Short mmCIF file of C-alpha atoms and ligand atoms in Angstrom, two decimals:
data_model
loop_
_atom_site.label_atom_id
_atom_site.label_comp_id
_atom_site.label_asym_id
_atom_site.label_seq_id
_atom_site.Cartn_x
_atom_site.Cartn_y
_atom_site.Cartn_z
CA UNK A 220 97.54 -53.68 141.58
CA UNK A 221 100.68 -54.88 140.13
CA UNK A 222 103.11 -57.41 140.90
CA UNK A 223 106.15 -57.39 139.36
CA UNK A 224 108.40 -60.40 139.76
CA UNK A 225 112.61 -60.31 139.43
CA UNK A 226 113.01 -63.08 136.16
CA UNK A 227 111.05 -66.27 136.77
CA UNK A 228 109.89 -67.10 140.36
CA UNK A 229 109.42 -70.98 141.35
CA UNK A 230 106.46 -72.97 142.50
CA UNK A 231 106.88 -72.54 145.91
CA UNK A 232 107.25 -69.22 145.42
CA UNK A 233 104.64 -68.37 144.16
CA UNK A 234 102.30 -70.26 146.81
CA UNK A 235 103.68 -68.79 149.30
CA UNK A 236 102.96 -65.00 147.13
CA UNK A 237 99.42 -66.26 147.05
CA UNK A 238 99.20 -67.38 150.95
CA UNK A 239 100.68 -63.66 151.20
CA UNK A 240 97.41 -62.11 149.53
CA UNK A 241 95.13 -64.34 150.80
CA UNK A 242 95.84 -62.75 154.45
CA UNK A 243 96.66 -59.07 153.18
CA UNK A 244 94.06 -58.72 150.28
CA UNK A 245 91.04 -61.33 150.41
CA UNK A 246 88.80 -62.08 147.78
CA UNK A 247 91.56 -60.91 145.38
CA UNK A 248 91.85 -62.11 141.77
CA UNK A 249 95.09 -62.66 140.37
CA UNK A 250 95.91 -62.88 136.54
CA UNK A 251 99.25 -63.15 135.19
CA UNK A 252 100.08 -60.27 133.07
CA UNK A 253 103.87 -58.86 131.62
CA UNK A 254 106.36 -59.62 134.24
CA UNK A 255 104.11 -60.12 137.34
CA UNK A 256 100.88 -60.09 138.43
CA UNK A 257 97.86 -58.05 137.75
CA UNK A 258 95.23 -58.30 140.77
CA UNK A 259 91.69 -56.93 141.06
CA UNK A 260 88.61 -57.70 143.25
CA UNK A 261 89.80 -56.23 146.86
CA UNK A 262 89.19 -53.57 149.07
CA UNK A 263 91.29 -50.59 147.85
CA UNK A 264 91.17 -49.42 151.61
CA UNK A 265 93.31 -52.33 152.32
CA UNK A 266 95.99 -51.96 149.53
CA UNK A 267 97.87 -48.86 150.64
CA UNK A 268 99.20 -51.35 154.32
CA UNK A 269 99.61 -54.57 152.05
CA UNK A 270 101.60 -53.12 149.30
CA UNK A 271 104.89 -52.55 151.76
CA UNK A 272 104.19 -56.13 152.70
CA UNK A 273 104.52 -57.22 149.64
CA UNK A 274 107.31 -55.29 148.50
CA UNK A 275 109.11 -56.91 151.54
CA UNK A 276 109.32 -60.21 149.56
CA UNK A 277 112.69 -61.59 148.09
CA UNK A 278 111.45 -62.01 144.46
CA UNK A 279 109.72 -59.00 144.22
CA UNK A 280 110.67 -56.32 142.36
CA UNK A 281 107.84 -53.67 142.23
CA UNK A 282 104.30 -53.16 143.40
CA UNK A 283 102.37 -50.67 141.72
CA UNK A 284 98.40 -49.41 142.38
CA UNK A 285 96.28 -47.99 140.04
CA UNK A 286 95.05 -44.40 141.04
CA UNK A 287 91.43 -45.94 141.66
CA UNK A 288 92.99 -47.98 143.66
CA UNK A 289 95.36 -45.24 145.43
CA UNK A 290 92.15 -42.96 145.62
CA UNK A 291 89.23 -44.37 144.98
CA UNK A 292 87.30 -41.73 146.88
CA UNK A 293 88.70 -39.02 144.37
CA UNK A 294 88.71 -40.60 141.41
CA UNK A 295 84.81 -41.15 141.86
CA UNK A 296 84.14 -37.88 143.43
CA UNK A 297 82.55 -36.34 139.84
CA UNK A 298 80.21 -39.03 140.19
CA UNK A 299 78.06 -37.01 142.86
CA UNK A 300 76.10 -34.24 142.27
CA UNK A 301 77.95 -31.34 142.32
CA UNK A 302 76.94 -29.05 145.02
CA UNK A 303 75.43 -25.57 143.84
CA UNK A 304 76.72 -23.38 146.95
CA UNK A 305 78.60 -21.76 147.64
CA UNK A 306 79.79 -21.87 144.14
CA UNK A 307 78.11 -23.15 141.31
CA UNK A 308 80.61 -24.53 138.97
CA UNK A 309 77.63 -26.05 136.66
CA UNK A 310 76.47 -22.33 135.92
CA UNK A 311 79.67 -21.61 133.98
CA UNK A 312 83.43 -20.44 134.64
CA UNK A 313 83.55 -19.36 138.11
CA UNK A 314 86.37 -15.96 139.43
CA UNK A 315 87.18 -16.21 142.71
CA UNK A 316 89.33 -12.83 142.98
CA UNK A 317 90.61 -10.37 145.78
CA UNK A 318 93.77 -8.86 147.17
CA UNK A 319 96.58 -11.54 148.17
CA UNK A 320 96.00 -10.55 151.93
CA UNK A 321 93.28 -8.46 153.57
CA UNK A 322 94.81 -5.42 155.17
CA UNK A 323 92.92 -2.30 156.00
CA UNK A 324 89.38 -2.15 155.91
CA UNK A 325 88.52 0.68 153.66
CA UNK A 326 90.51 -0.67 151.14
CA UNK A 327 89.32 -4.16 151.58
CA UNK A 328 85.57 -3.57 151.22
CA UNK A 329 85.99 -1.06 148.00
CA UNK A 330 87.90 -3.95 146.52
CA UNK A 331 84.95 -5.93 147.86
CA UNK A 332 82.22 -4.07 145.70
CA UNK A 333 84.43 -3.21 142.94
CA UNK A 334 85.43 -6.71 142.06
CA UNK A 335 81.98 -7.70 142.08
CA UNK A 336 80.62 -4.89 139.91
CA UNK A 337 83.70 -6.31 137.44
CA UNK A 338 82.13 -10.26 137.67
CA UNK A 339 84.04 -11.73 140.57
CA UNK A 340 81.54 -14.38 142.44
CA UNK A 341 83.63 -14.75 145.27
CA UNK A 342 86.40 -13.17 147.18
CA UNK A 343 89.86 -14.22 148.40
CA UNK A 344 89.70 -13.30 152.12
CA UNK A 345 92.93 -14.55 153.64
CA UNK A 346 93.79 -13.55 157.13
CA UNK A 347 96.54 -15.44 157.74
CA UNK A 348 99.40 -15.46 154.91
CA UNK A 349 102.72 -18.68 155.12
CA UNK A 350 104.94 -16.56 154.19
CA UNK A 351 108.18 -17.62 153.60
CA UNK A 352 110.23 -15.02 155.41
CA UNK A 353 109.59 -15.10 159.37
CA UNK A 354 109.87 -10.98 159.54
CA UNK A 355 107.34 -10.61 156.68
CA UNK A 356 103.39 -9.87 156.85
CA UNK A 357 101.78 -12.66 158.38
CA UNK A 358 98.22 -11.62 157.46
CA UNK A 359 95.96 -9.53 159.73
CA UNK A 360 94.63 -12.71 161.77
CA UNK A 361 91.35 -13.14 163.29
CA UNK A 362 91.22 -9.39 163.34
CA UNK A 363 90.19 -9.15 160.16
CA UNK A 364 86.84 -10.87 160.56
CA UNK A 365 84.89 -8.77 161.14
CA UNK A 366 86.03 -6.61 157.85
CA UNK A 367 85.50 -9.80 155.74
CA UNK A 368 82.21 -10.67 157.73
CA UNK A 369 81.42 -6.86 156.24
CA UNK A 370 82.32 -7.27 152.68
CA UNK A 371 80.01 -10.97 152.81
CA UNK A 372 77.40 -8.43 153.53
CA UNK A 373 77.38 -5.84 151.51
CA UNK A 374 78.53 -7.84 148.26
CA UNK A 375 76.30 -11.21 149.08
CA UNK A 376 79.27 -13.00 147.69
CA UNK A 377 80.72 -16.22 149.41
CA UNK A 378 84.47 -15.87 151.21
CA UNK A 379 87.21 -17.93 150.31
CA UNK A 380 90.22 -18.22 153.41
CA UNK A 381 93.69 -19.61 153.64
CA UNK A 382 94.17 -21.84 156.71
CA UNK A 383 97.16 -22.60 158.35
CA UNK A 384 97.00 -24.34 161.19
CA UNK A 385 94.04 -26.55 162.68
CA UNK A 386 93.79 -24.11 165.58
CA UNK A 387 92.10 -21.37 163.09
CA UNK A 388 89.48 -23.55 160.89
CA UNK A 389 86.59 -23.35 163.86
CA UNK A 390 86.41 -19.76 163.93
CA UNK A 391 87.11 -19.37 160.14
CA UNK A 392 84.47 -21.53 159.28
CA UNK A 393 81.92 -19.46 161.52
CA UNK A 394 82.37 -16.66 158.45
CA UNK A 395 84.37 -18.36 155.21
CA UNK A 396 82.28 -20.13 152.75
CA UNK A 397 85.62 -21.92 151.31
CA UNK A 398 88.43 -23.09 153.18
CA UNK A 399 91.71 -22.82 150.88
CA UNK A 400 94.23 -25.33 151.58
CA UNK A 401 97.32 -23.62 150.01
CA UNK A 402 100.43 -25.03 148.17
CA UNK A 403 102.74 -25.34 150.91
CA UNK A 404 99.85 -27.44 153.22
CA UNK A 405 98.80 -29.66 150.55
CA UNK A 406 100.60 -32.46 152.72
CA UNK A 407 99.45 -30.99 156.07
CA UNK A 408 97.00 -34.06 156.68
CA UNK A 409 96.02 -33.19 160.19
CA UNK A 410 95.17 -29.67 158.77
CA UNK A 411 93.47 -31.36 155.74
CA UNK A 412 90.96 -33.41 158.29
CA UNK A 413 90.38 -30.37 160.42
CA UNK A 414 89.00 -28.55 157.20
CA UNK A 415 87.03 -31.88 156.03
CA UNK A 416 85.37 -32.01 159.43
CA UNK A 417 84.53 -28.46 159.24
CA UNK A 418 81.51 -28.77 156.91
CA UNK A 419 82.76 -26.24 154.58
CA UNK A 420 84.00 -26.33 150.99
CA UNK A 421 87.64 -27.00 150.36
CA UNK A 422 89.65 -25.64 147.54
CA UNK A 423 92.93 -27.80 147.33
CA UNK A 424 95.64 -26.82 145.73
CA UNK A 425 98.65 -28.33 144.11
CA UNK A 426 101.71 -27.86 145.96
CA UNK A 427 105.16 -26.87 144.08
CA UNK A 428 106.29 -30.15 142.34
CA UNK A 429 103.84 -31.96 143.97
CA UNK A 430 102.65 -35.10 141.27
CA UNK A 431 99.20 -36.16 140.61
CA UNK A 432 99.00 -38.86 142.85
CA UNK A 433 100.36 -37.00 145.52
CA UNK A 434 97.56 -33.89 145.03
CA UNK A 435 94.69 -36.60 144.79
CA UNK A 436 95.88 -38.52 147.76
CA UNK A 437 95.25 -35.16 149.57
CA UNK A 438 91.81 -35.24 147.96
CA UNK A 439 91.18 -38.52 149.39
CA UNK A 440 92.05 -37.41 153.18
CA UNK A 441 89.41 -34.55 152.46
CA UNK A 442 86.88 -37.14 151.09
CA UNK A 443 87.79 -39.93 153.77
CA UNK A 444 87.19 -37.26 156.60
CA UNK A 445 83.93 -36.23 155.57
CA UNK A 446 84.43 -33.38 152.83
CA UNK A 447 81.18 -32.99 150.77
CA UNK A 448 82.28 -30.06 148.41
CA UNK A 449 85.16 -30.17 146.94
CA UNK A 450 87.40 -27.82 144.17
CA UNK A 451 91.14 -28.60 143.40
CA UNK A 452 93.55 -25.49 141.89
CA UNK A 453 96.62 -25.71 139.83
CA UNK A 454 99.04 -23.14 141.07
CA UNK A 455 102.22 -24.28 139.33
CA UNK A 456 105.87 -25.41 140.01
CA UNK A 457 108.30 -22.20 139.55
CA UNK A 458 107.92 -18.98 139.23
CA UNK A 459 107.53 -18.22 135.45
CA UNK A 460 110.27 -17.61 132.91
CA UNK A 461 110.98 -18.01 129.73
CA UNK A 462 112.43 -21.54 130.52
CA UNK A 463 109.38 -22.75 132.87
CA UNK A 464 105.69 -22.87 132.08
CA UNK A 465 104.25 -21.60 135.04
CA UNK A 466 101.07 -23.49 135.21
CA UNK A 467 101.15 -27.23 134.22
CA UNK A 468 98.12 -27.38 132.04
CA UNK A 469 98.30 -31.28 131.13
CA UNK A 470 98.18 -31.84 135.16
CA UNK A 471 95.14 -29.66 135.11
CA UNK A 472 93.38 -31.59 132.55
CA UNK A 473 94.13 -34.89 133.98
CA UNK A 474 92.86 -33.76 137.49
CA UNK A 475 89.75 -32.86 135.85
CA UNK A 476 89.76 -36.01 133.85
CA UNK A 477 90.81 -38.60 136.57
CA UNK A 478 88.29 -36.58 139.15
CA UNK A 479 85.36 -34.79 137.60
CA UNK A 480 85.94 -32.35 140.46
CA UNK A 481 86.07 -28.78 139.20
CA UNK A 482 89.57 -27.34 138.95
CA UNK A 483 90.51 -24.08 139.51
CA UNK A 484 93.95 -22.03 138.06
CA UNK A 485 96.18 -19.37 139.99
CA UNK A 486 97.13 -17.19 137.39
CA UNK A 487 99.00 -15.23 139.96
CA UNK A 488 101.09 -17.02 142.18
CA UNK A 489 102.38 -18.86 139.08
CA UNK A 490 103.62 -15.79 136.92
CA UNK A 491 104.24 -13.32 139.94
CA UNK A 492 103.66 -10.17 137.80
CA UNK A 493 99.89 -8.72 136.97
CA UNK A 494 100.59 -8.74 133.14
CA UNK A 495 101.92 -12.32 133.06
CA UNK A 496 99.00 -13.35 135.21
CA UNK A 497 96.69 -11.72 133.01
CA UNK A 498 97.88 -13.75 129.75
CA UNK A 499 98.10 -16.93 132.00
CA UNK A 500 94.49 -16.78 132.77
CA UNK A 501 93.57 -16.29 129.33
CA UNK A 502 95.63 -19.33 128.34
CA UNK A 503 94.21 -21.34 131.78
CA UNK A 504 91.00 -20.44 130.61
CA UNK A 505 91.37 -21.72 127.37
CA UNK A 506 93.21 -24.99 128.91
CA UNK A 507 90.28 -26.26 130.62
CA UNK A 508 90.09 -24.82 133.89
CA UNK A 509 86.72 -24.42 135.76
CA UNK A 510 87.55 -21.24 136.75
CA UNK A 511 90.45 -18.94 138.75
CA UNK A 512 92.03 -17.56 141.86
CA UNK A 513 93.39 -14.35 141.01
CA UNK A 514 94.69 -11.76 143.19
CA UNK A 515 93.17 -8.57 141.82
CA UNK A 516 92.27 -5.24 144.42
CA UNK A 517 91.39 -1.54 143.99
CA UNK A 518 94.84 -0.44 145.20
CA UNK A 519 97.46 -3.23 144.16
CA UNK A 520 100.33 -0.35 144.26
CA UNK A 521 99.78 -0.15 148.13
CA UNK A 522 99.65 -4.10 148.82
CA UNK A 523 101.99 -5.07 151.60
CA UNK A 524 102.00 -8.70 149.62
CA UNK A 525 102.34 -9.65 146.02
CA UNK A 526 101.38 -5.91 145.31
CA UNK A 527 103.34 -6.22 141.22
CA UNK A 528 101.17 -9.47 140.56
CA UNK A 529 97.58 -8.31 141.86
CA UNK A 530 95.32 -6.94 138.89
CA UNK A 531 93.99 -3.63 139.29
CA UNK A 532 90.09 -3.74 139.10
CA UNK A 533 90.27 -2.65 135.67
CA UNK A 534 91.88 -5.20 134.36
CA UNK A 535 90.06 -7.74 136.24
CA UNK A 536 87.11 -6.14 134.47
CA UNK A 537 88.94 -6.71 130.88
CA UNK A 538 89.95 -10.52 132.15
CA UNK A 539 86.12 -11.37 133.56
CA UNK A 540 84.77 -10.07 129.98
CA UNK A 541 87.23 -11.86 127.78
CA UNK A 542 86.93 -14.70 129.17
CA UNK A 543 83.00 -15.05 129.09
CA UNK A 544 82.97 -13.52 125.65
CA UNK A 545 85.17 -16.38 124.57
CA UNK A 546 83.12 -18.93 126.72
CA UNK A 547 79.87 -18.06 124.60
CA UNK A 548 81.07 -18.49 121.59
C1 PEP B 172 97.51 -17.80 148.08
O1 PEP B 172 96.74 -18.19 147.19
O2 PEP B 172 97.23 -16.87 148.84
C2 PEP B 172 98.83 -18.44 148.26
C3 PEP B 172 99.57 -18.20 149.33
O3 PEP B 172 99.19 -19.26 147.25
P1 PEP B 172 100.09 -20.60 147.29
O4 PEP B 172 99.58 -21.40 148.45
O5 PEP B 172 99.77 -21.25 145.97
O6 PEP B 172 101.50 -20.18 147.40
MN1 MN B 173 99.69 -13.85 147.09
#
C-alpha cells in the first residue's frame, strides 16, 4: 500500500498517521518511499475498509494498493493445481464453440455433433441471452434443457451456460459443466457468489471497458465465495473497426500473467462478423490466449441472434486445424 502525502507533513502528523494504522492495519510495516509511505506486512483482507479511512485524512493525498493486495486470492490462483475437468487447459488450446443462443432442437444437436467432429471440446449452451433490446430473443429458457441435456449425451462434451440472474444457477448447474458470467454481469456480485457457491466452473469475462483491476476484483468474489475452477475471457471494448482493436491483447496477457488462470478470447462478440472473427482468433491465438469462445453452428444463416458473426461448421473446421497446426510447430 501507498501513502502519498500533500508536500511535507509535521511530527504530529505523522503520529497521529501511525496511531491511524495501528487500529486499521496491525502488524503493518511502514517505510518511507517517494512522496509517502510504502507499507507491507498486513492482512490484505483488511486494506480494501482502511484505505477510505485513510484517504479521509487532511494531509493525504492518495492511497494506492498493489493488485496482490486488491486481490490476493486471484493473483495467487495459478498457484493451485489446475483442475483437469471439465476442461483441461494443461492438454493444450482448448474451443469452446456453439451457436450464440440455442433455439430449435434439431438444429441444436447437429451443431452439437458437427462441431465436435470439427475439434470443439465444449459447447456454448446459452438459454437465456441479455439482450440489449427488451422486444428481442431472450433465449429459449429452461426449456431448452432438456435439448442441451441431449447434445451432453450424445457428444460427451461438457456445456458451457450464460447466467443471468441468481434465480437460474441451481437448475443450470444440475446440467452445465461451466457457468459463463458474461460482459454485462461482470459486476453483478450477488450473481457472481451464486455461481461460486454452485460448485461449478466459472468462465468470467471482461466487461466493455472494464480495467484489470476491476475484472480481477470479480475474480476475487468468485474465489472468496468458494470457486475452485476458474477461466477468465477477453471479449473486448467496441465493436471492431478500423479505428478500434477489438480484443485488447496486452489485457489478455497481463490477466494471464498477474493470474496464471487460463484465459479465454471471444473472437465473436468482439468483431461481430464471421470473417473478422475468424482472423481475430487467429491473431488471439497467436496473442496468448488459452483458448476461445466462438459462436460457430450448422445453420448460422437461420440464427435468430448474431446469425452474420457465427462460423459455419466449415470454417470452424479450417479455424480448429490452423490453429493446432500452428500450436505444434
Ligand atoms: C455471449 O458470449 O453469449 C455474450 C452474450 O457475450 P458478451 O457477454 O461478451 O456480450
Ligand atoms: Mn452472441
Amino acid at each position: 500500500m501507498l501513502i502519498r502525502f500533500e508536500g511535507s507533513v509535521s511530527r504530529e502528523w505523522k503520529a497521529a498517521l501511525n496511531k491511524r494504522l495501528a487500529g486499521l492495519l496491525p502488524g503493518a510495516k511502514a517505510r518511507p518511499s517517494a512522496g509517502g509511505l510504502l507499507l507491507s506486512g498486513f492482512a490484505p483482507a483488511l486494506a480494501a475498509d482502511a484505505v477510505p479511512l485513510l484517504e479521509n485524512m487532511p494531509g493525504v493525498l492518495e492511497v494506492k494498493l498493489a493488485l496482490e493486495e486488491l486481490c490476493p486470492l486471484a493473483c495467487a490462483a495459478g498457484t493451485r493445481h489446475p483442475p483437469a475437468r471439465p476442461l483441461d487447459f494443461r492438454r493444450g488450446f482448448i474451443f469452446i464453440a456453439g451457436p450464440c443462443a440455442v433455439e430449435e432442437e434439431a438444429s441444436y444437436l447437429a451443431s452439437a455433433l458437427a462441431l465436435k467432429a470439427a475439434g470443439a471440446h465444449a459447447l456454448r449452451a446459452a438459454l437465456f441471452k441479455p439482450r440489449s433490446s427488451p422486444y428481442a430473443f431472450q433465449g429459449v429458457g429452461f426449456a431448452g434443457l432438456k435439448i442441451i441435456a441431449k447434445a451432453k449425451k450424445l457428444t460427451g462434451l461438457p456445456l458451457v451456460t450464460e447466467a443471468t440472474d441468481t434465480r437460474q444457477i441451481e437448475r443450470l448447474a444440475s446440467v452445465c459443466d461451466v457457468l459463463q458470467m458474461g460482459a454485462r454481469n461482470m459486476r453483478n456480485y450477488e450473481l457472481l457468489k451464486e455461481a461460486a457457491r454452485s460448485g461449478r466452473a466459472v468462465l468470467l469475462k471482461r466487461a466493455m471497458r472494464a480495467t484489470l483491476k476491476e475484472w480481477l476484483l470479480s475474480a476475487e468474489y468468485l474465489l472468496m465465495h468458494g470457486a475452485k475452477n476458474l477461466m477468465l475471457c477477453e471479449r473486448g471494448d467496441a465493436v471492431f473497426s478500423s479505428d478500434s482493436p477489438g480484443l485488447d491483447f496486452a489485457m489478455l496477457r497481463e490477466a494471464k500473467r498477474t493470474t496464471g488462470l487460463p484465459v479465454l478470447a471471444d473472437p465473436s462478440h468482439s468483431t461481430r462478423d464471421r470473417a473478422l472473427a475468424c482472423a481475430m482468433a487467429l491473431k488471439a491465438a497467436r496473442a496468448g490466449a488459452d483458448g476461445l469462445l466462438i459462436e460457430a453452428s450448422a445453420e448460422p444463416q437461420t440464427a435468430r441472434v448474431d446469425g452474420r458473426q457465427t462460423l459455419t461448421v466449415e470454417s470452424f473446421s479450417g479455424l480448429t486445424g490452423a490453429i493446432l497446426c500452428k500450436k505444434k510447430r
